[in-house]
Short mmCIF file of C-alpha atoms and ligand atoms in Angstrom, two decimals:
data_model
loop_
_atom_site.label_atom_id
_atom_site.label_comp_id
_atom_site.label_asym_id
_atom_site.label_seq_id
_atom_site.Cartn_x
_atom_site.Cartn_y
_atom_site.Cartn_z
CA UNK A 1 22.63 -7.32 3.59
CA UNK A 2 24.06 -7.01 6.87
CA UNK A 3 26.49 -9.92 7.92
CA UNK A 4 26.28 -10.30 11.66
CA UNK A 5 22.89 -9.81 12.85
CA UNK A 6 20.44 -12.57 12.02
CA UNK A 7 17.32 -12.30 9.50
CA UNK A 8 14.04 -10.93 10.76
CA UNK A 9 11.57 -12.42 8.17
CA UNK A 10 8.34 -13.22 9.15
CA UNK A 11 6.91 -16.41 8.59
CA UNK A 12 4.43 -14.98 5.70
CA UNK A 13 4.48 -12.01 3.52
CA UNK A 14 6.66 -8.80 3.71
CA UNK A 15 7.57 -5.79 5.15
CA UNK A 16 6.41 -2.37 3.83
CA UNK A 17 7.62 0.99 4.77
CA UNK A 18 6.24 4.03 3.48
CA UNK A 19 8.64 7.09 3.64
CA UNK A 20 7.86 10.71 3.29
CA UNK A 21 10.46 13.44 3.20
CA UNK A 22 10.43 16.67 2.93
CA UNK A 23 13.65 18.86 1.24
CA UNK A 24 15.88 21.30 3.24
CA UNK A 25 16.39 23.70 1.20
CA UNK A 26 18.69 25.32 3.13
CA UNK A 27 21.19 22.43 4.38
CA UNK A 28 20.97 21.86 0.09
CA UNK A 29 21.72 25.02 -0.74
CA UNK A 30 25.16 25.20 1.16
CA UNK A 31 26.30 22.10 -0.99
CA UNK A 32 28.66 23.03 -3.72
CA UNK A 33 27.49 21.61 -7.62
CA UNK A 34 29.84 18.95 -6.81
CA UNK A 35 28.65 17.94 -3.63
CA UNK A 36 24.86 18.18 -5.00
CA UNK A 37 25.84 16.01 -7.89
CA UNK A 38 27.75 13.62 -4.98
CA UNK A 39 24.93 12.96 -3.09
CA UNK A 40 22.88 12.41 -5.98
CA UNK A 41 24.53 9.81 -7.28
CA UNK A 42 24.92 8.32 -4.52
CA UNK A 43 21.31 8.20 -3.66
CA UNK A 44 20.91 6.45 -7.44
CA UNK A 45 23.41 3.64 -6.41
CA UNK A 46 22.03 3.28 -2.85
CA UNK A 47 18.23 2.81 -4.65
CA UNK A 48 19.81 0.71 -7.49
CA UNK A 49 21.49 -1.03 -4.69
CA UNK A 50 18.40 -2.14 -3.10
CA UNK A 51 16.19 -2.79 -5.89
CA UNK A 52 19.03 -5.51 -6.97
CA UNK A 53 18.32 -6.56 -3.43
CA UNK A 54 16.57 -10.41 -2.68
CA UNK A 55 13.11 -10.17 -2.70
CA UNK A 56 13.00 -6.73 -2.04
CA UNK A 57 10.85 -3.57 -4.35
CA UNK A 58 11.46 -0.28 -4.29
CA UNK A 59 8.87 3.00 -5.42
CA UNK A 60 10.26 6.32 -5.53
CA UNK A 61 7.84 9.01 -6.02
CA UNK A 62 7.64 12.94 -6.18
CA UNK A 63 4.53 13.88 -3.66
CA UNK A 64 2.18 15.87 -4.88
CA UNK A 65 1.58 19.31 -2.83
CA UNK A 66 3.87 20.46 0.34
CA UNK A 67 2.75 17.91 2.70
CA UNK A 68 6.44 16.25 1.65
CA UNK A 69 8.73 16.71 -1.52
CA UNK A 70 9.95 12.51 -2.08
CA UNK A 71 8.57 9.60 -1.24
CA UNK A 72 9.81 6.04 -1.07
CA UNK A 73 7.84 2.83 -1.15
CA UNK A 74 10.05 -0.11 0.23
CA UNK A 75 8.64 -3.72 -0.08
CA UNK A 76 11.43 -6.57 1.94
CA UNK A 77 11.40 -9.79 3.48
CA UNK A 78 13.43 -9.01 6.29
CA UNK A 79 12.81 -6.49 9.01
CA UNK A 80 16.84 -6.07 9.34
CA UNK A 81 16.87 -5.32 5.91
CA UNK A 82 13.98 -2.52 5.93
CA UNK A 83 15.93 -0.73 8.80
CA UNK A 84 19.04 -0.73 7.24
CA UNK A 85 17.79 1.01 3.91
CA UNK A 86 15.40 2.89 5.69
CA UNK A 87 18.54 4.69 7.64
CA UNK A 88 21.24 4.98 4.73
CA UNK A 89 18.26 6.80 2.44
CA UNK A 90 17.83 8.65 4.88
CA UNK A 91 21.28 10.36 5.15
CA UNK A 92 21.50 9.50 1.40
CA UNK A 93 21.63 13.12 0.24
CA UNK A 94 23.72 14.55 3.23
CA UNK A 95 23.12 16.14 6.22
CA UNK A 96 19.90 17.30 7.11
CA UNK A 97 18.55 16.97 3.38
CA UNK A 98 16.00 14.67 3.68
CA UNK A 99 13.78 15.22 6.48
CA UNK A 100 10.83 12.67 7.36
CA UNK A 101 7.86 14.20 7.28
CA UNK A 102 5.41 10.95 7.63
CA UNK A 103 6.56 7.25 7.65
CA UNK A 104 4.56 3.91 8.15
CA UNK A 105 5.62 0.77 8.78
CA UNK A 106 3.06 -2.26 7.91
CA UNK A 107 3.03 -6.24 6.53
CA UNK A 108 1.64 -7.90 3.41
CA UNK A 109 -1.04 -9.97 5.20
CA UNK A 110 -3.97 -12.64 4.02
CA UNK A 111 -7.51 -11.60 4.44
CA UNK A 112 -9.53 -12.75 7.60
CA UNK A 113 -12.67 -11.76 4.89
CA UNK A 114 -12.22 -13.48 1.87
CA UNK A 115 -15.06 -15.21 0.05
CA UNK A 116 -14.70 -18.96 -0.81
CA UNK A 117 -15.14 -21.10 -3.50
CA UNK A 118 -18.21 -22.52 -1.60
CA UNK A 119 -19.46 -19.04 -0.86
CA UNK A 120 -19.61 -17.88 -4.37
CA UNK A 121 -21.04 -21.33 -5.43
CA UNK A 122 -23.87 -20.46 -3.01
CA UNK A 123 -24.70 -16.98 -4.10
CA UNK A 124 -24.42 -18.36 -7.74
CA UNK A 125 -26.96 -21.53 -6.83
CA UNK A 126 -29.15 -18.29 -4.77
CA UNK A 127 -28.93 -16.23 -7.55
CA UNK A 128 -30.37 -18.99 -10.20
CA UNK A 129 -27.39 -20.51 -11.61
CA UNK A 130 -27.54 -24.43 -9.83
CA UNK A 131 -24.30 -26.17 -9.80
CA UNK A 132 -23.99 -27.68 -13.29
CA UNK A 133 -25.26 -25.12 -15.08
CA UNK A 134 -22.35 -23.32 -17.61
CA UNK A 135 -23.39 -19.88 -16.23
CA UNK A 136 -22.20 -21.90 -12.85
CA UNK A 137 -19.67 -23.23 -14.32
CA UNK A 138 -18.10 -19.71 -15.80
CA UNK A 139 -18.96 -17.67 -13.26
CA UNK A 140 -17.34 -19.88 -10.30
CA UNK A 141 -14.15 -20.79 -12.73
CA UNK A 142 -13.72 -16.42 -13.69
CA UNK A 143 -14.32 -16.40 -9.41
CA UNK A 144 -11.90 -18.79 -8.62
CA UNK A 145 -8.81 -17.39 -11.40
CA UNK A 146 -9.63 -13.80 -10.13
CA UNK A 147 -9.31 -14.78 -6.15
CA UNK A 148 -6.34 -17.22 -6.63
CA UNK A 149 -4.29 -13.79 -8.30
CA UNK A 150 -5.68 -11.35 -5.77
CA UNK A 151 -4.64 -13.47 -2.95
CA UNK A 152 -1.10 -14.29 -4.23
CA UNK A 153 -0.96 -10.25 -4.86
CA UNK A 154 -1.93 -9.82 -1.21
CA UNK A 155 0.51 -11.64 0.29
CA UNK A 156 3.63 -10.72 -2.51
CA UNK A 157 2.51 -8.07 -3.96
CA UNK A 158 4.24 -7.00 -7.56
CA UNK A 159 3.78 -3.14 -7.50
CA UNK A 160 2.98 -1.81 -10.99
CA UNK A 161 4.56 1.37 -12.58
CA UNK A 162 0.68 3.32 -12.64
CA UNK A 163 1.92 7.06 -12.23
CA UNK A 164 -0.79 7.99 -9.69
CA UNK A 165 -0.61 6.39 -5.91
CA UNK A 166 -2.67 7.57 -2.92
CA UNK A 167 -1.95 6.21 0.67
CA UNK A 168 -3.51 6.58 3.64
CA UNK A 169 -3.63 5.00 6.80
CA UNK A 170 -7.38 3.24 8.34
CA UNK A 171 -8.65 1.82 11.15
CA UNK A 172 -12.05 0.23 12.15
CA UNK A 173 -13.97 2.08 14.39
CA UNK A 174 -14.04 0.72 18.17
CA UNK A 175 -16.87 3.54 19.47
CA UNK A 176 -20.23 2.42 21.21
CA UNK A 177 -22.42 1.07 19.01
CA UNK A 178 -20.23 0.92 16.04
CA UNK A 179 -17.54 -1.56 17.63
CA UNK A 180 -16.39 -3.25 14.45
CA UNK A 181 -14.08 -5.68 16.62
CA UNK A 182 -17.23 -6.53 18.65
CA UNK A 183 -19.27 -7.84 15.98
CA UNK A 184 -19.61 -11.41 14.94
CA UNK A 185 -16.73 -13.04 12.41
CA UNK A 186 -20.59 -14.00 10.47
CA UNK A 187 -21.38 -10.48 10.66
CA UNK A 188 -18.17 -8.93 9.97
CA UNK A 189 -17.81 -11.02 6.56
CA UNK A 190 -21.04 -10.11 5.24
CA UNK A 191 -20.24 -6.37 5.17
CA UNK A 192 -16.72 -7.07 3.71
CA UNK A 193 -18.80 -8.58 0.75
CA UNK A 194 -20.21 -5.38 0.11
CA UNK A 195 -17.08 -3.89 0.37
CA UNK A 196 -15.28 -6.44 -2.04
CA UNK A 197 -18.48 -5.72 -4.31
CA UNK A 198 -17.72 -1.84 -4.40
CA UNK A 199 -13.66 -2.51 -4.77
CA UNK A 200 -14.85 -5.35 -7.64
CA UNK A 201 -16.31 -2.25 -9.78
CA UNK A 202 -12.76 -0.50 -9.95
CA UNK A 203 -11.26 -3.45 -12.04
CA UNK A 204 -8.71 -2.42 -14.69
CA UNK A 205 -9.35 0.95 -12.77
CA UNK A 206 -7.36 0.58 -9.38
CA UNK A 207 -5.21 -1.68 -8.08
CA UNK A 208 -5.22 -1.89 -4.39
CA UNK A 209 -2.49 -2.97 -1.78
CA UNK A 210 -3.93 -3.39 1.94
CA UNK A 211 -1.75 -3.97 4.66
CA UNK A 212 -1.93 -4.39 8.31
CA UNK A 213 -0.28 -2.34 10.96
CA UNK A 214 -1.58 -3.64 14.26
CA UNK A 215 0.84 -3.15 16.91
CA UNK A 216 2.88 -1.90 14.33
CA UNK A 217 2.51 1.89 14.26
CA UNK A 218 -0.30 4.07 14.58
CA UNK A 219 -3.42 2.96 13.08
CA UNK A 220 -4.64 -0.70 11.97
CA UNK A 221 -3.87 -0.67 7.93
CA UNK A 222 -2.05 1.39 5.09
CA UNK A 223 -4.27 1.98 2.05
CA UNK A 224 -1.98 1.77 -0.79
CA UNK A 225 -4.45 2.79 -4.55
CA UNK A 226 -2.33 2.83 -7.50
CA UNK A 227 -4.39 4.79 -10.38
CA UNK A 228 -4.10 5.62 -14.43
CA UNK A 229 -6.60 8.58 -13.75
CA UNK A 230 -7.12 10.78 -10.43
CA UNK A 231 -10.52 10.56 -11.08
CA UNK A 232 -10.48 6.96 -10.28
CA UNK A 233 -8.86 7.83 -7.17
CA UNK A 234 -11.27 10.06 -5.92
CA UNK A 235 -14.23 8.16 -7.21
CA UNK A 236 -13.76 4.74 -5.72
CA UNK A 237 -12.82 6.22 -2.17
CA UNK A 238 -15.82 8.45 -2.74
CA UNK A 239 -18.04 5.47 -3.63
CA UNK A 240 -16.49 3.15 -0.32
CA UNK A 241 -17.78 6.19 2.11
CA UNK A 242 -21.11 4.82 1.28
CA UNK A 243 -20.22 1.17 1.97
CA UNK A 244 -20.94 0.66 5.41
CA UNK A 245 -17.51 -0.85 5.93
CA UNK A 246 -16.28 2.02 5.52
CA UNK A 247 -19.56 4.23 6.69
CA UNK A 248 -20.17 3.37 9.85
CA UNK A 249 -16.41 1.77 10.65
CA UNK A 250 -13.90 3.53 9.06
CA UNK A 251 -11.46 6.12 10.77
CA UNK A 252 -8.77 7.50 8.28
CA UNK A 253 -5.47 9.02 8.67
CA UNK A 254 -3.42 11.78 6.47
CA UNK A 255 -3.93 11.28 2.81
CA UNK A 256 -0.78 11.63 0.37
CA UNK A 257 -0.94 11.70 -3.33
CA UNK A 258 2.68 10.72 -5.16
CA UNK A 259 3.48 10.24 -8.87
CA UNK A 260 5.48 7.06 -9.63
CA UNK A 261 8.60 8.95 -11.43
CA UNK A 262 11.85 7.53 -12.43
CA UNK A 263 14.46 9.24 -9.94
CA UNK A 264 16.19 11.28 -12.42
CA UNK A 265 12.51 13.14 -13.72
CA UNK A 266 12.54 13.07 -9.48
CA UNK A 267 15.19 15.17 -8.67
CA UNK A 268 14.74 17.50 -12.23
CA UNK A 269 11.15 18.59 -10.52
CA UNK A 270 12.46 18.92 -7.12
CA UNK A 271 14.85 21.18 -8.33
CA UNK A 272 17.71 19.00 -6.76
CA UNK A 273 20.38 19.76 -10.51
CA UNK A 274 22.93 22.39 -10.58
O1 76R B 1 -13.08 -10.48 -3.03
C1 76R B 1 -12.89 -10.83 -1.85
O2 76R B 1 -13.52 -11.69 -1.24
C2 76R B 1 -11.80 -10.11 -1.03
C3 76R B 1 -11.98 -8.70 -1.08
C4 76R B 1 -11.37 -7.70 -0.17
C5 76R B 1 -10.97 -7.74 1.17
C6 76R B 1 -10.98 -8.90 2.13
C7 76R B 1 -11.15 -6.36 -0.64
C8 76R B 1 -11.41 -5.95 -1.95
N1 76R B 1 -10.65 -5.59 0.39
C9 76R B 1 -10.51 -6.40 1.50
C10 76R B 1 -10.02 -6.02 2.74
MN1 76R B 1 -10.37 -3.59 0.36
N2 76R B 1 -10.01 -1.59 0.28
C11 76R B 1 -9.85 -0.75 1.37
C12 76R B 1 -9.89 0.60 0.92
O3 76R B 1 -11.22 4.32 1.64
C13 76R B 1 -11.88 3.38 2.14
O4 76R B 1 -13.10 3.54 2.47
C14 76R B 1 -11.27 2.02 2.35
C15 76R B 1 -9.85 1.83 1.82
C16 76R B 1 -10.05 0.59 -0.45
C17 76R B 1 -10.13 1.77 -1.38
C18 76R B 1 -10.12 -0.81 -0.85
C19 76R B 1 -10.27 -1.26 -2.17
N3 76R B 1 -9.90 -3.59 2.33
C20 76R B 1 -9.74 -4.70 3.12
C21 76R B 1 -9.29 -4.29 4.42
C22 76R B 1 -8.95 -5.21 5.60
C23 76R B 1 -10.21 -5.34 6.41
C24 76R B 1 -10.15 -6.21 7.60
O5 76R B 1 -9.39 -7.19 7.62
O6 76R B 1 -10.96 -5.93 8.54
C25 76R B 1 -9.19 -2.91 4.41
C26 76R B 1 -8.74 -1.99 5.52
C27 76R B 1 -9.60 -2.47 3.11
C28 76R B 1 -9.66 -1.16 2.70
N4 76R B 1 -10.81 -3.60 -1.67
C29 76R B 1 -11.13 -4.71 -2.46
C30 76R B 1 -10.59 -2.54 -2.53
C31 76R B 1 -10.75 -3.02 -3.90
C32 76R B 1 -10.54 -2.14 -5.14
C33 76R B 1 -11.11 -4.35 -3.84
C34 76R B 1 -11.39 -5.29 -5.02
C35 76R B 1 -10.11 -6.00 -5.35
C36 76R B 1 -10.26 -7.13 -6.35
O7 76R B 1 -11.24 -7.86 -6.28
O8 76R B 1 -9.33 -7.28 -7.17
#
């Protein structure tokens, strides 16, 4: 977008903020109709603006409960980019309208964790199915379509329109005996099978985006779960607190609920018209 400051894109996958802002009702309320419709619009064409953007996605979403009033979801390649639309939606609605309440910055990233071709062959072969057998043959071909999609998905993600999204941010635990970063790689990819077995149940149920946030801002990873039904929501992060991933090694952050809402239903339920 910008002309004279060179691309930041990392080598692999993109950039993801998460942006949480709460309405001033006040600084709104000293807008005239005209103004209010003003800065509306022009928070339409900024959005529209960026979703017509290269490789770039954009979520808007009204949050659920007075933790924040609008949320934004921004998926881009480039780091100059993300900054850039991050500060103009900002300031999109005027003056001291839109106040951050939480943000996050993170990356699409591959898995250190996930199973092989070769490792699922040798739980199938374990589990009674030998290599030329066609519940071998079906299991490890289903495997191998299901990995190739949620790896692709991992690293560019195509965020679907589900109404319900809950994000958090995680981090393994580094305490005493529960050192997660200590632990053998061996060890370390064991228990992430259990959690992939857990996640595995939620198919057609949740749809998960995971992305890392090391040195990045203040925890590890962003939990993005995209939903049809609350329930599944609370069920499947219910079900991992018994995973000992997530057990013994999980730390969590603040928890936000937002409903995937085309901007004009948006700013109708924030009470942003007239
Ligand atoms: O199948 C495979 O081999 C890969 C599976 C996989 C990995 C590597 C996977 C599957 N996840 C992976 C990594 Mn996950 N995930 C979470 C949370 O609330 C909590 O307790 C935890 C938050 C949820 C709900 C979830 C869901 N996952 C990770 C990582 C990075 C770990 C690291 O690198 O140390 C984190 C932080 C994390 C957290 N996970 C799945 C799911 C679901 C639903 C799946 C199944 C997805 C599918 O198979 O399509």
């Amino acid at each position: 977008m910008n002309q004279t400051v060179p691309p930041l894109h990392p080598h692999e996958g993109w950039h993801v903020l998460h942006l949480f802002y709460s309405i001033d009702r006040s600084s709104w309320a000293i807008l005239t109709s005209e103004e209010r419709l003003q800065a509306l619009t022009h928070l339409t064409q900024l959005l529209q603006d960026i979703r017509g953007h290269e490789r770039t996605q954009i979520l808007t979403f009204s949050m659920v409960s007075p933790k924040a009033d609008f949320g934004v979801m921004l998926l881009t390649g480039d780091l100059q980019d993300a900054n850039e639309f991050e500060k103009k939606i900002t300031v999109a609605l005027g003056p001291g309208v839109l106040q951050p309440v939480y943000s996050y910055l993170s990356m699409t990233e591959r898995s250190e964790y996930t199973t092989t071709s070769e490792q699922k062959a040798a739980e199938l072969t374990a589990a009674g199915h030998p290599p030329g057998s066609p519940e071998h043959q079906q299991q490890l071909g289903e495997f191998e379509a299901r990995m190739k999609k949620y790896l692709a998905d991992r690293l560019n993600p195509n965020m679907s329109d589900w109404p319900v999204f809950c994000f958090y941010p995680m981090n393994k635990r580094r305490e005493g005996a529960d050192n997660w970063y200590a632990l053998d790689f061996e060890v370390r990819r064991k228990l992430m099978e259990g959690h992939a077995r857990v996640g595995r149940g939620y198919a057609g149920k949740i749809r998960q985006l995971i992305t890392g946030s090391t040195g990045l801002d203040e925890f590890e990873w962003f939990v993005t779960l995209q939903a049809k039904d609350t329930l599944d929501i609370k069920a499947i992060v219910y079900e991992m607190r018994f995973d000992e991933v997530s057990a013994r090694y999980a730390e969590f952050g603040d928890f936000f609920i937002g409903l995937q809402l085309p901007l004009g239903e948006i700013f109708r339920r924030l009470c942003l018209h007239g």
